[in-house]
Amino acid sequence: MGRVLLAIWFVLFSAIASLNAQDISLFQQFNGRFDYVAIGNTMNIAENGPSGPCTIATTSSADLNLSADQTIAAAYLYWAGSGTGDFNITINDIPITAERTFSDALDANRVFFAAFSDITDIVTTLGNDTYTISNFDLNSVIAPYCPTGTNFGGWAISIIYQDDTLPLNQLNVYDGLQSVPTFLSITLDNLNVLDNENAKIGFIAWEGDQSLAVNEQLSINGNVISNPPLNPANNAFNGTNSFTGATNLYNMDIDVYNIQNNITIGDT
């Protein structure tokens, strides 16, 4: 059995500890011939910062292109941003209401949110298409965040698909919302590593900065991993998308890493 990891990490990057958070934990597990792809986009019109524009888009789009032998098993929409939350948005003019919500706070004036909706039926119906998120408006709440460069908004869809040409594997979806002060350790449990060939880990992270390479490292079992040139070892969270090669995903990341050399058969 092959080993595939999918970690939906809602991670906020900050220099101080958070006041509250929801620990990242297992949300869903798939066993069989599965893999995944993630699409999404930022609402930031430029990388945030004290000298950047204090405005944010209310709509953005991304394309889904699955092959004919890839059958959708699940599609999970996540969106996040500054403030206490915008939990009613639209996708391709279809109203979406958050089914689960997450929150975190760096201090009394800087609160952040994330939201989830299972849109499997929508993506199964629309299939390969341009997916447009709209009515996601944070302009009225970001002003207090702009001076410290913590204003952001973005969204992503994680599409888990079945493909009979794939080897047997296990695919785990983890989610939560945790801030990263100087160090954060996350234990990913409920694994059954019978074969580490082509094992991978992917994540969605918020509020990373391409211009701030402050030794933001991602480690698996104590080993620093990287994916150059998109994700150098000292700046893992830098506004990039591993699936498209985009480098302008301002203040969010949709990234994936091969970790077959970083996990061991028998890991749980």
PDB file of C-alpha atoms in Angstrom:
ATOM      1  CA  MET A   1       0.000   0.000   0.000  1.00  0.00           C
ATOM      2  CA  GLY A   2       1.355   3.435  -0.938  1.00  0.00           C
ATOM      3  CA  ARG A   3       1.367   6.322   1.482  1.00  0.00           C
ATOM      4  CA  VAL A   4      -0.116   9.688   0.670  1.00  0.00           C
ATOM      5  CA  LEU A   5      -0.517  12.480   3.201  1.00  0.00           C
ATOM      6  CA  LEU A   6      -2.755  15.467   2.724  1.00  0.00           C
ATOM      7  CA  ALA A   7      -2.554  18.039   5.480  1.00  0.00           C
ATOM      8  CA  ILE A   8      -4.805  21.045   5.265  1.00  0.00           C
ATOM      9  CA  TRP A   9      -2.893  23.265   7.628  1.00  0.00           C
ATOM     10  CA  PHE A  10      -4.552  26.502   8.616  1.00  0.00           C
ATOM     11  CA  VAL A  11      -1.436  28.177   9.935  1.00  0.00           C
ATOM     12  CA  LEU A  12      -1.057  31.859  10.764  1.00  0.00           C
ATOM     13  CA  PHE A  13       2.441  33.280  10.991  1.00  0.00           C
ATOM     14  CA  SER A  14       3.132  35.739  13.785  1.00  0.00           C
ATOM     15  CA  ALA A  15       5.836  36.881  16.141  1.00  0.00           C
ATOM     16  CA  ILE A  16       3.832  36.353  19.315  1.00  0.00           C
ATOM     17  CA  ALA A  17       1.756  33.572  20.782  1.00  0.00           C
ATOM     18  CA  SER A  18      -1.935  33.368  19.971  1.00  0.00           C
ATOM     19  CA  LEU A  19      -4.722  33.806  22.489  1.00  0.00           C
ATOM     20  CA  ASN A  20      -6.815  30.911  21.210  1.00  0.00           C
ATOM     21  CA  ALA A  21      -6.702  28.411  18.383  1.00  0.00           C
ATOM     22  CA  GLN A  22      -8.065  25.116  17.121  1.00  0.00           C
ATOM     23  CA  ASP A  23      -5.396  22.444  17.046  1.00  0.00           C
ATOM     24  CA  ILE A  24      -4.808  20.778  13.706  1.00  0.00           C
ATOM     25  CA  SER A  25      -6.345  17.301  13.800  1.00  0.00           C
ATOM     26  CA  LEU A  26      -7.618  14.568  11.501  1.00  0.00           C
ATOM     27  CA  PHE A  27     -10.810  15.528   9.667  1.00  0.00           C
ATOM     28  CA  GLN A  28     -11.229  12.787   7.079  1.00  0.00           C
ATOM     29  CA  GLN A  29      -9.414   9.684   5.855  1.00  0.00           C
ATOM     30  CA  PHE A  30      -9.539   7.952   2.465  1.00  0.00           C
ATOM     31  CA  ASN A  31      -8.169   4.463   1.824  1.00  0.00           C
ATOM     32  CA  GLY A  32      -7.886   3.153  -1.704  1.00  0.00           C
ATOM     33  CA  ARG A  33      -6.595   4.522  -4.984  1.00  0.00           C
ATOM     34  CA  PHE A  34      -6.779   8.213  -4.154  1.00  0.00           C
ATOM     35  CA  ASP A  35      -4.835  11.395  -4.743  1.00  0.00           C
ATOM     36  CA  TYR A  36      -5.660  15.073  -4.568  1.00  0.00           C
ATOM     37  CA  VAL A  37      -5.202  18.462  -6.144  1.00  0.00           C
ATOM     38  CA  ALA A  38      -5.811  21.885  -4.656  1.00  0.00           C
ATOM     39  CA  ILE A  39      -6.869  25.089  -6.382  1.00  0.00           C
ATOM     40  CA  GLY A  40      -7.456  28.531  -4.946  1.00  0.00           C
ATOM     41  CA  ASN A  41      -6.516  32.174  -4.956  1.00  0.00           C
ATOM     42  CA  THR A  42      -5.710  35.119  -2.757  1.00  0.00           C
ATOM     43  CA  MET A  43      -7.878  38.170  -2.221  1.00  0.00           C
ATOM     44  CA  ASN A  44      -4.833  40.354  -1.553  1.00  0.00           C
ATOM     45  CA  ILE A  45      -3.960  42.592  -4.499  1.00  0.00           C
ATOM     46  CA  ALA A  46      -0.327  42.795  -3.357  1.00  0.00           C
ATOM     47  CA  GLU A  47       1.778  41.397  -0.544  1.00  0.00           C
ATOM     48  CA  ASN A  48       0.711  43.040   2.692  1.00  0.00           C
ATOM     49  CA  GLY A  49       2.968  45.336   4.692  1.00  0.00           C
ATOM     50  CA  PRO A  50       2.954  48.781   6.324  1.00  0.00           C
ATOM     51  CA  SER A  51       3.546  50.478   2.957  1.00  0.00           C
ATOM     52  CA  GLY A  52       1.183  48.262   0.973  1.00  0.00           C
ATOM     53  CA  PRO A  53      -2.362  49.073  -0.157  1.00  0.00           C
ATOM     54  CA  CYS A  54      -5.001  48.797   2.566  1.00  0.00           C
ATOM     55  CA  THR A  55      -7.634  47.330   0.288  1.00  0.00           C
ATOM     56  CA  ILE A  56      -8.598  43.818  -0.721  1.00  0.00           C
ATOM     57  CA  ALA A  57     -10.419  42.169  -3.611  1.00  0.00           C
ATOM     58  CA  THR A  58     -13.901  40.727  -3.162  1.00  0.00           C
ATOM     59  CA  THR A  59     -13.640  38.123  -5.921  1.00  0.00           C
ATOM     60  CA  SER A  60     -10.966  35.867  -7.421  1.00  0.00           C
ATOM     61  CA  SER A  61     -10.833  32.712  -9.535  1.00  0.00           C
ATOM     62  CA  ALA A  62      -8.925  29.488 -10.155  1.00  0.00           C
ATOM     63  CA  ASP A  63      -9.214  26.697 -12.725  1.00  0.00           C
ATOM     64  CA  LEU A  64      -9.786  22.987 -12.148  1.00  0.00           C
ATOM     65  CA  ASN A  65      -8.483  20.542 -14.757  1.00  0.00           C
ATOM     66  CA  LEU A  66      -8.878  16.871 -13.873  1.00  0.00           C
ATOM     67  CA  SER A  67      -8.257  14.102 -16.371  1.00  0.00           C
ATOM     68  CA  ALA A  68     -11.020  11.783 -17.572  1.00  0.00           C
ATOM     69  CA  ASP A  69      -9.887   8.904 -15.336  1.00  0.00           C
ATOM     70  CA  GLN A  70      -9.943  11.004 -12.152  1.00  0.00           C
ATOM     71  CA  THR A  71     -13.290  10.716 -10.348  1.00  0.00           C
ATOM     72  CA  ILE A  72     -14.105  13.264  -7.655  1.00  0.00           C
ATOM     73  CA  ALA A  73     -14.538  11.712  -4.214  1.00  0.00           C
ATOM     74  CA  ALA A  74     -14.680  14.914  -2.168  1.00  0.00           C
ATOM     75  CA  ALA A  75     -14.217  18.652  -2.577  1.00  0.00           C
ATOM     76  CA  TYR A  76     -13.610  20.820   0.474  1.00  0.00           C
ATOM     77  CA  LEU A  77     -13.728  24.609   0.319  1.00  0.00           C
ATOM     78  CA  TYR A  78     -11.737  26.582   2.885  1.00  0.00           C
ATOM     79  CA  TRP A  79     -11.544  30.346   3.138  1.00  0.00           C
ATOM     80  CA  ALA A  80      -9.848  32.597   5.670  1.00  0.00           C
ATOM     81  CA  GLY A  81      -8.914  36.166   6.441  1.00  0.00           C
ATOM     82  CA  SER A  82      -8.566  38.996   8.896  1.00  0.00           C
ATOM     83  CA  GLY A  83     -11.458  39.765  11.233  1.00  0.00           C
ATOM     84  CA  THR A  84     -14.076  37.720  13.025  1.00  0.00           C
ATOM     85  CA  GLY A  85     -15.398  36.182   9.831  1.00  0.00           C
ATOM     86  CA  ASP A  86     -17.308  36.420   6.571  1.00  0.00           C
ATOM     87  CA  PHE A  87     -19.177  33.132   6.618  1.00  0.00           C
ATOM     88  CA  ASN A  88     -21.514  33.678   3.659  1.00  0.00           C
ATOM     89  CA  ILE A  89     -19.885  33.834   0.239  1.00  0.00           C
ATOM     90  CA  THR A  90     -20.642  32.582  -3.269  1.00  0.00           C
ATOM     91  CA  ILE A  91     -18.904  30.222  -5.665  1.00  0.00           C
ATOM     92  CA  ASN A  92     -19.904  30.526  -9.328  1.00  0.00           C
ATOM     93  CA  ASP A  93     -22.964  32.462  -8.117  1.00  0.00           C
ATOM     94  CA  ILE A  94     -23.995  29.609  -5.788  1.00  0.00           C
ATOM     95  CA  PRO A  95     -24.475  30.745  -2.160  1.00  0.00           C
ATOM     96  CA  ILE A  96     -22.155  29.081   0.351  1.00  0.00           C
ATOM     97  CA  THR A  97     -22.539  29.170   4.130  1.00  0.00           C
ATOM     98  CA  ALA A  98     -19.785  27.952   6.419  1.00  0.00           C
ATOM     99  CA  GLU A  99     -20.447  24.519   7.911  1.00  0.00           C
ATOM    100  CA  ARG A 100     -17.489  24.722  10.297  1.00  0.00           C
ATOM    101  CA  THR A 101     -15.567  27.768  11.495  1.00  0.00           C
ATOM    102  CA  PHE A 102     -12.194  28.399  13.096  1.00  0.00           C
ATOM    103  CA  SER A 103     -10.793  31.430  14.899  1.00  0.00           C
ATOM    104  CA  ASP A 104      -7.533  32.681  16.324  1.00  0.00           C
ATOM    105  CA  ALA A 105      -6.373  35.937  17.888  1.00  0.00           C
ATOM    106  CA  LEU A 106      -2.937  37.473  18.250  1.00  0.00           C
ATOM    107  CA  ASP A 107      -4.334  40.184  20.510  1.00  0.00           C
ATOM    108  CA  ALA A 108      -7.611  41.986  21.142  1.00  0.00           C
ATOM    109  CA  ASN A 109      -7.294  43.968  17.915  1.00  0.00           C
ATOM    110  CA  ARG A 110      -6.062  41.236  15.577  1.00  0.00           C
ATOM    111  CA  VAL A 111      -8.505  38.371  15.233  1.00  0.00           C
ATOM    112  CA  PHE A 112      -8.483  35.929  12.310  1.00  0.00           C
ATOM    113  CA  PHE A 113     -10.932  33.370  10.985  1.00  0.00           C
ATOM    114  CA  ALA A 114     -11.188  30.380   8.689  1.00  0.00           C
ATOM    115  CA  ALA A 115     -14.248  28.556   7.377  1.00  0.00           C
ATOM    116  CA  PHE A 116     -15.124  25.253   5.738  1.00  0.00           C
ATOM    117  CA  SER A 117     -17.850  23.971   3.438  1.00  0.00           C
ATOM    118  CA  ASP A 118     -18.206  20.582   1.769  1.00  0.00           C
ATOM    119  CA  ILE A 119     -18.873  21.440  -1.887  1.00  0.00           C
ATOM    120  CA  THR A 120     -18.497  17.938  -3.324  1.00  0.00           C
ATOM    121  CA  ASP A 121     -21.884  18.087  -5.062  1.00  0.00           C
ATOM    122  CA  ILE A 122     -21.087  21.445  -6.658  1.00  0.00           C
ATOM    123  CA  VAL A 123     -17.682  20.426  -7.981  1.00  0.00           C
ATOM    124  CA  THR A 124     -18.989  17.055  -9.169  1.00  0.00           C
ATOM    125  CA  THR A 125     -21.707  18.855 -11.134  1.00  0.00           C
ATOM    126  CA  LEU A 126     -19.519  21.607 -12.589  1.00  0.00           C
ATOM    127  CA  GLY A 127     -16.433  19.466 -13.152  1.00  0.00           C
ATOM    128  CA  ASN A 128     -13.519  21.105 -14.937  1.00  0.00           C
ATOM    129  CA  ASP A 129     -14.323  24.786 -14.831  1.00  0.00           C
ATOM    130  CA  THR A 130     -13.212  28.193 -13.639  1.00  0.00           C
ATOM    131  CA  TYR A 131     -14.234  28.508  -9.996  1.00  0.00           C
ATOM    132  CA  THR A 132     -14.926  32.059  -8.863  1.00  0.00           C
ATOM    133  CA  ILE A 133     -15.343  33.086  -5.251  1.00  0.00           C
ATOM    134  CA  SER A 134     -17.264  36.333  -4.809  1.00  0.00           C
ATOM    135  CA  ASN A 135     -19.103  38.316  -2.138  1.00  0.00           C
ATOM    136  CA  PHE A 136     -16.087  37.731   0.099  1.00  0.00           C
ATOM    137  CA  ASP A 137     -15.566  41.286   1.334  1.00  0.00           C
ATOM    138  CA  LEU A 138     -13.169  42.168   4.145  1.00  0.00           C
ATOM    139  CA  ASN A 139     -12.630  45.826   3.195  1.00  0.00           C
ATOM    140  CA  SER A 140     -14.603  47.070   6.187  1.00  0.00           C
ATOM    141  CA  VAL A 141     -12.464  45.187   8.712  1.00  0.00           C
ATOM    142  CA  ILE A 142      -8.846  45.258   7.499  1.00  0.00           C
ATOM    143  CA  ALA A 143      -7.862  48.834   8.448  1.00  0.00           C
ATOM    144  CA  PRO A 144      -6.532  47.907  11.933  1.00  0.00           C
ATOM    145  CA  TYR A 145      -4.478  45.080  10.392  1.00  0.00           C
ATOM    146  CA  CYS A 146      -2.748  47.026   7.618  1.00  0.00           C
ATOM    147  CA  PRO A 147      -0.144  48.891   9.756  1.00  0.00           C
ATOM    148  CA  THR A 148       1.270  45.553  10.952  1.00  0.00           C
ATOM    149  CA  GLY A 149       0.935  43.770   7.612  1.00  0.00           C
ATOM    150  CA  THR A 150      -1.578  41.209   8.882  1.00  0.00           C
ATOM    151  CA  ASN A 151      -4.408  42.011   6.460  1.00  0.00           C
ATOM    152  CA  PHE A 152      -5.223  39.059   4.230  1.00  0.00           C
ATOM    153  CA  GLY A 153      -7.949  36.962   2.662  1.00  0.00           C
ATOM    154  CA  GLY A 154      -7.936  33.874   0.480  1.00  0.00           C
ATOM    155  CA  TRP A 155      -9.569  30.567  -0.376  1.00  0.00           C
ATOM    156  CA  ALA A 156      -8.747  27.064  -1.574  1.00  0.00           C
ATOM    157  CA  ILE A 157     -10.573  23.940  -2.694  1.00  0.00           C
ATOM    158  CA  SER A 158      -9.018  20.572  -1.940  1.00  0.00           C
ATOM    159  CA  ILE A 159     -10.273  17.993  -4.437  1.00  0.00           C
ATOM    160  CA  ILE A 160      -9.762  14.337  -3.499  1.00  0.00           C
ATOM    161  CA  TYR A 161     -10.158  12.043  -6.471  1.00  0.00           C
ATOM    162  CA  GLN A 162     -10.121   8.318  -7.189  1.00  0.00           C
ATOM    163  CA  ASP A 163      -7.988   6.981 -10.018  1.00  0.00           C
ATOM    164  CA  ASP A 164      -7.870   3.239 -10.702  1.00  0.00           C
ATOM    165  CA  THR A 165      -4.381   3.556 -12.187  1.00  0.00           C
ATOM    166  CA  LEU A 166      -2.959   4.635  -8.817  1.00  0.00           C
ATOM    167  CA  PRO A 167      -1.484   2.246  -6.251  1.00  0.00           C
ATOM    168  CA  LEU A 168      -3.390   1.612  -3.036  1.00  0.00           C
ATOM    169  CA  ASN A 169      -2.720   4.338  -0.513  1.00  0.00           C
ATOM    170  CA  GLN A 170      -4.032   6.239   2.475  1.00  0.00           C
ATOM    171  CA  LEU A 171      -4.929   9.910   2.230  1.00  0.00           C
ATOM    172  CA  ASN A 172      -5.545  11.898   5.404  1.00  0.00           C
ATOM    173  CA  VAL A 173      -7.077  15.363   5.618  1.00  0.00           C
ATOM    174  CA  TYR A 174      -6.166  17.386   8.696  1.00  0.00           C
ATOM    175  CA  ASP A 175      -7.408  20.867   9.523  1.00  0.00           C
ATOM    176  CA  GLY A 176      -7.413  23.497  12.235  1.00  0.00           C
ATOM    177  CA  LEU A 177      -6.165  27.048  12.800  1.00  0.00           C
ATOM    178  CA  GLN A 178      -2.966  27.602  14.748  1.00  0.00           C
ATOM    179  CA  SER A 179      -0.546  30.519  14.888  1.00  0.00           C
ATOM    180  CA  VAL A 180       3.193  30.064  14.598  1.00  0.00           C
ATOM    181  CA  PRO A 181       5.208  32.226  17.011  1.00  0.00           C
ATOM    182  CA  THR A 182       8.826  30.983  16.822  1.00  0.00           C
ATOM    183  CA  PHE A 183       8.155  27.234  16.824  1.00  0.00           C
ATOM    184  CA  LEU A 184       5.124  24.999  16.361  1.00  0.00           C
ATOM    185  CA  SER A 185       5.114  21.206  16.542  1.00  0.00           C
ATOM    186  CA  ILE A 186       2.169  19.344  15.006  1.00  0.00           C
ATOM    187  CA  THR A 187       1.616  15.611  15.428  1.00  0.00           C
ATOM    188  CA  LEU A 188      -0.162  13.969  12.505  1.00  0.00           C
ATOM    189  CA  ASP A 189      -1.667  10.748  13.844  1.00  0.00           C
ATOM    190  CA  ASN A 190      -3.948   7.981  12.573  1.00  0.00           C
ATOM    191  CA  LEU A 191      -1.434   6.948   9.936  1.00  0.00           C
ATOM    192  CA  ASN A 192      -0.640   3.501   8.651  1.00  0.00           C
ATOM    193  CA  VAL A 193       2.606   3.682   6.691  1.00  0.00           C
ATOM    194  CA  LEU A 194       2.999   0.374   4.891  1.00  0.00           C
ATOM    195  CA  ASP A 195       5.047   1.845   2.049  1.00  0.00           C
ATOM    196  CA  ASN A 196       6.685   5.266   1.888  1.00  0.00           C
ATOM    197  CA  GLU A 197       7.207   5.398  -1.883  1.00  0.00           C
ATOM    198  CA  ASN A 198       5.858   8.667  -3.338  1.00  0.00           C
ATOM    199  CA  ALA A 199       4.567   9.805   0.068  1.00  0.00           C
ATOM    200  CA  LYS A 200       3.750  13.494   0.130  1.00  0.00           C
ATOM    201  CA  ILE A 201       2.379  16.203   2.352  1.00  0.00           C
ATOM    202  CA  GLY A 202       0.475  19.280   1.276  1.00  0.00           C
ATOM    203  CA  PHE A 203      -0.857  22.284   3.119  1.00  0.00           C
ATOM    204  CA  ILE A 204      -2.737  25.527   2.937  1.00  0.00           C
ATOM    205  CA  ALA A 205      -1.101  28.242   5.019  1.00  0.00           C
ATOM    206  CA  TRP A 206      -2.094  31.851   5.546  1.00  0.00           C
ATOM    207  CA  GLU A 207      -0.142  35.078   6.061  1.00  0.00           C
ATOM    208  CA  GLY A 208       3.248  33.973   4.798  1.00  0.00           C
ATOM    209  CA  ASP A 209       5.424  36.586   3.100  1.00  0.00           C
ATOM    210  CA  GLN A 210       7.728  36.195   0.131  1.00  0.00           C
ATOM    211  CA  SER A 211       9.755  39.231   1.196  1.00  0.00           C
ATOM    212  CA  LEU A 212      10.359  37.979   4.743  1.00  0.00           C
ATOM    213  CA  ALA A 213      12.766  35.053   4.574  1.00  0.00           C
ATOM    214  CA  VAL A 214      13.255  34.815   8.330  1.00  0.00           C
ATOM    215  CA  ASN A 215      14.245  31.158   8.388  1.00  0.00           C
ATOM    216  CA  GLU A 216      10.666  29.874   8.172  1.00  0.00           C
ATOM    217  CA  GLN A 217      11.371  26.163   7.934  1.00  0.00           C
ATOM    218  CA  LEU A 218       9.149  23.123   7.555  1.00  0.00           C
ATOM    219  CA  SER A 219      10.452  19.910   9.117  1.00  0.00           C
ATOM    220  CA  ILE A 220       9.174  16.342   9.020  1.00  0.00           C
ATOM    221  CA  ASN A 221      10.459  14.028  11.750  1.00  0.00           C
ATOM    222  CA  GLY A 222      13.251  16.494  12.456  1.00  0.00           C
ATOM    223  CA  ASN A 223      14.371  16.853   8.840  1.00  0.00           C
ATOM    224  CA  VAL A 224      14.044  20.206   7.082  1.00  0.00           C
ATOM    225  CA  ILE A 225      12.263  19.784   3.747  1.00  0.00           C
ATOM    226  CA  SER A 226      12.216  22.118   0.773  1.00  0.00           C
ATOM    227  CA  ASN A 227      10.879  22.346  -2.747  1.00  0.00           C
ATOM    228  CA  PRO A 228      13.172  24.723  -4.649  1.00  0.00           C
ATOM    229  CA  PRO A 229      12.869  27.061  -6.351  1.00  0.00           C
ATOM    230  CA  LEU A 230       9.283  27.641  -5.164  1.00  0.00           C
ATOM    231  CA  ASN A 231       9.909  26.821  -1.516  1.00  0.00           C
ATOM    232  CA  PRO A 232      13.512  27.285  -0.366  1.00  0.00           C
ATOM    233  CA  ALA A 233      14.501  25.753   2.954  1.00  0.00           C
ATOM    234  CA  ASN A 234      14.563  29.148   4.702  1.00  0.00           C
ATOM    235  CA  ASN A 235      11.233  30.465   3.375  1.00  0.00           C
ATOM    236  CA  ALA A 236       8.647  27.712   3.107  1.00  0.00           C
ATOM    237  CA  PHE A 237       5.661  30.044   3.426  1.00  0.00           C
ATOM    238  CA  ASN A 238       6.144  32.593   0.687  1.00  0.00           C
ATOM    239  CA  GLY A 239       2.973  33.046  -1.349  1.00  0.00           C
ATOM    240  CA  THR A 240       3.363  30.162  -3.793  1.00  0.00           C
ATOM    241  CA  ASN A 241       1.290  27.385  -5.340  1.00  0.00           C
ATOM    242  CA  SER A 242       3.085  24.085  -6.010  1.00  0.00           C
ATOM    243  CA  PHE A 243       0.357  22.879  -8.363  1.00  0.00           C
ATOM    244  CA  THR A 244       0.501  25.849 -10.736  1.00  0.00           C
ATOM    245  CA  GLY A 245       3.969  27.237 -10.066  1.00  0.00           C
ATOM    246  CA  ALA A 246       2.477  30.628  -9.173  1.00  0.00           C
ATOM    247  CA  THR A 247       4.602  32.992  -7.083  1.00  0.00           C
ATOM    248  CA  ASN A 248       1.979  35.724  -6.607  1.00  0.00           C
ATOM    249  CA  LEU A 249      -0.404  33.973  -4.230  1.00  0.00           C
ATOM    250  CA  TYR A 250      -0.010  36.918  -1.885  1.00  0.00           C
ATOM    251  CA  ASN A 251      -0.033  35.975   1.808  1.00  0.00           C
ATOM    252  CA  MET A 252      -1.200  32.398   1.352  1.00  0.00           C
ATOM    253  CA  ASP A 253       0.388  29.134   0.237  1.00  0.00           C
ATOM    254  CA  ILE A 254      -0.925  26.010  -1.469  1.00  0.00           C
ATOM    255  CA  ASP A 255       2.100  23.742  -1.420  1.00  0.00           C
ATOM    256  CA  VAL A 256       3.007  20.064  -1.604  1.00  0.00           C
ATOM    257  CA  TYR A 257       6.247  18.236  -0.772  1.00  0.00           C
ATOM    258  CA  ASN A 258       7.539  14.742  -1.436  1.00  0.00           C
ATOM    259  CA  ILE A 259       8.408  13.155   1.927  1.00  0.00           C
ATOM    260  CA  GLN A 260       9.164   9.556   1.035  1.00  0.00           C
ATOM    261  CA  ASN A 261      12.664   9.967   2.508  1.00  0.00           C
ATOM    262  CA  ASN A 262      11.339  11.533   5.704  1.00  0.00           C
ATOM    263  CA  ILE A 263       8.918   8.885   6.949  1.00  0.00           C
ATOM    264  CA  THR A 264       9.454   5.245   7.787  1.00  0.00           C
ATOM    265  CA  ILE A 265       7.402   2.139   7.158  1.00  0.00           C
ATOM    266  CA  GLY A 266       5.521   1.449  10.375  1.00  0.00           C
ATOM    267  CA  ASP A 267       4.972   5.102  11.298  1.00  0.00           C
ATOM    268  CA  THR A 268       1.563   5.724  12.841  1.00  0.00           C
TER     269      THR A 268
END
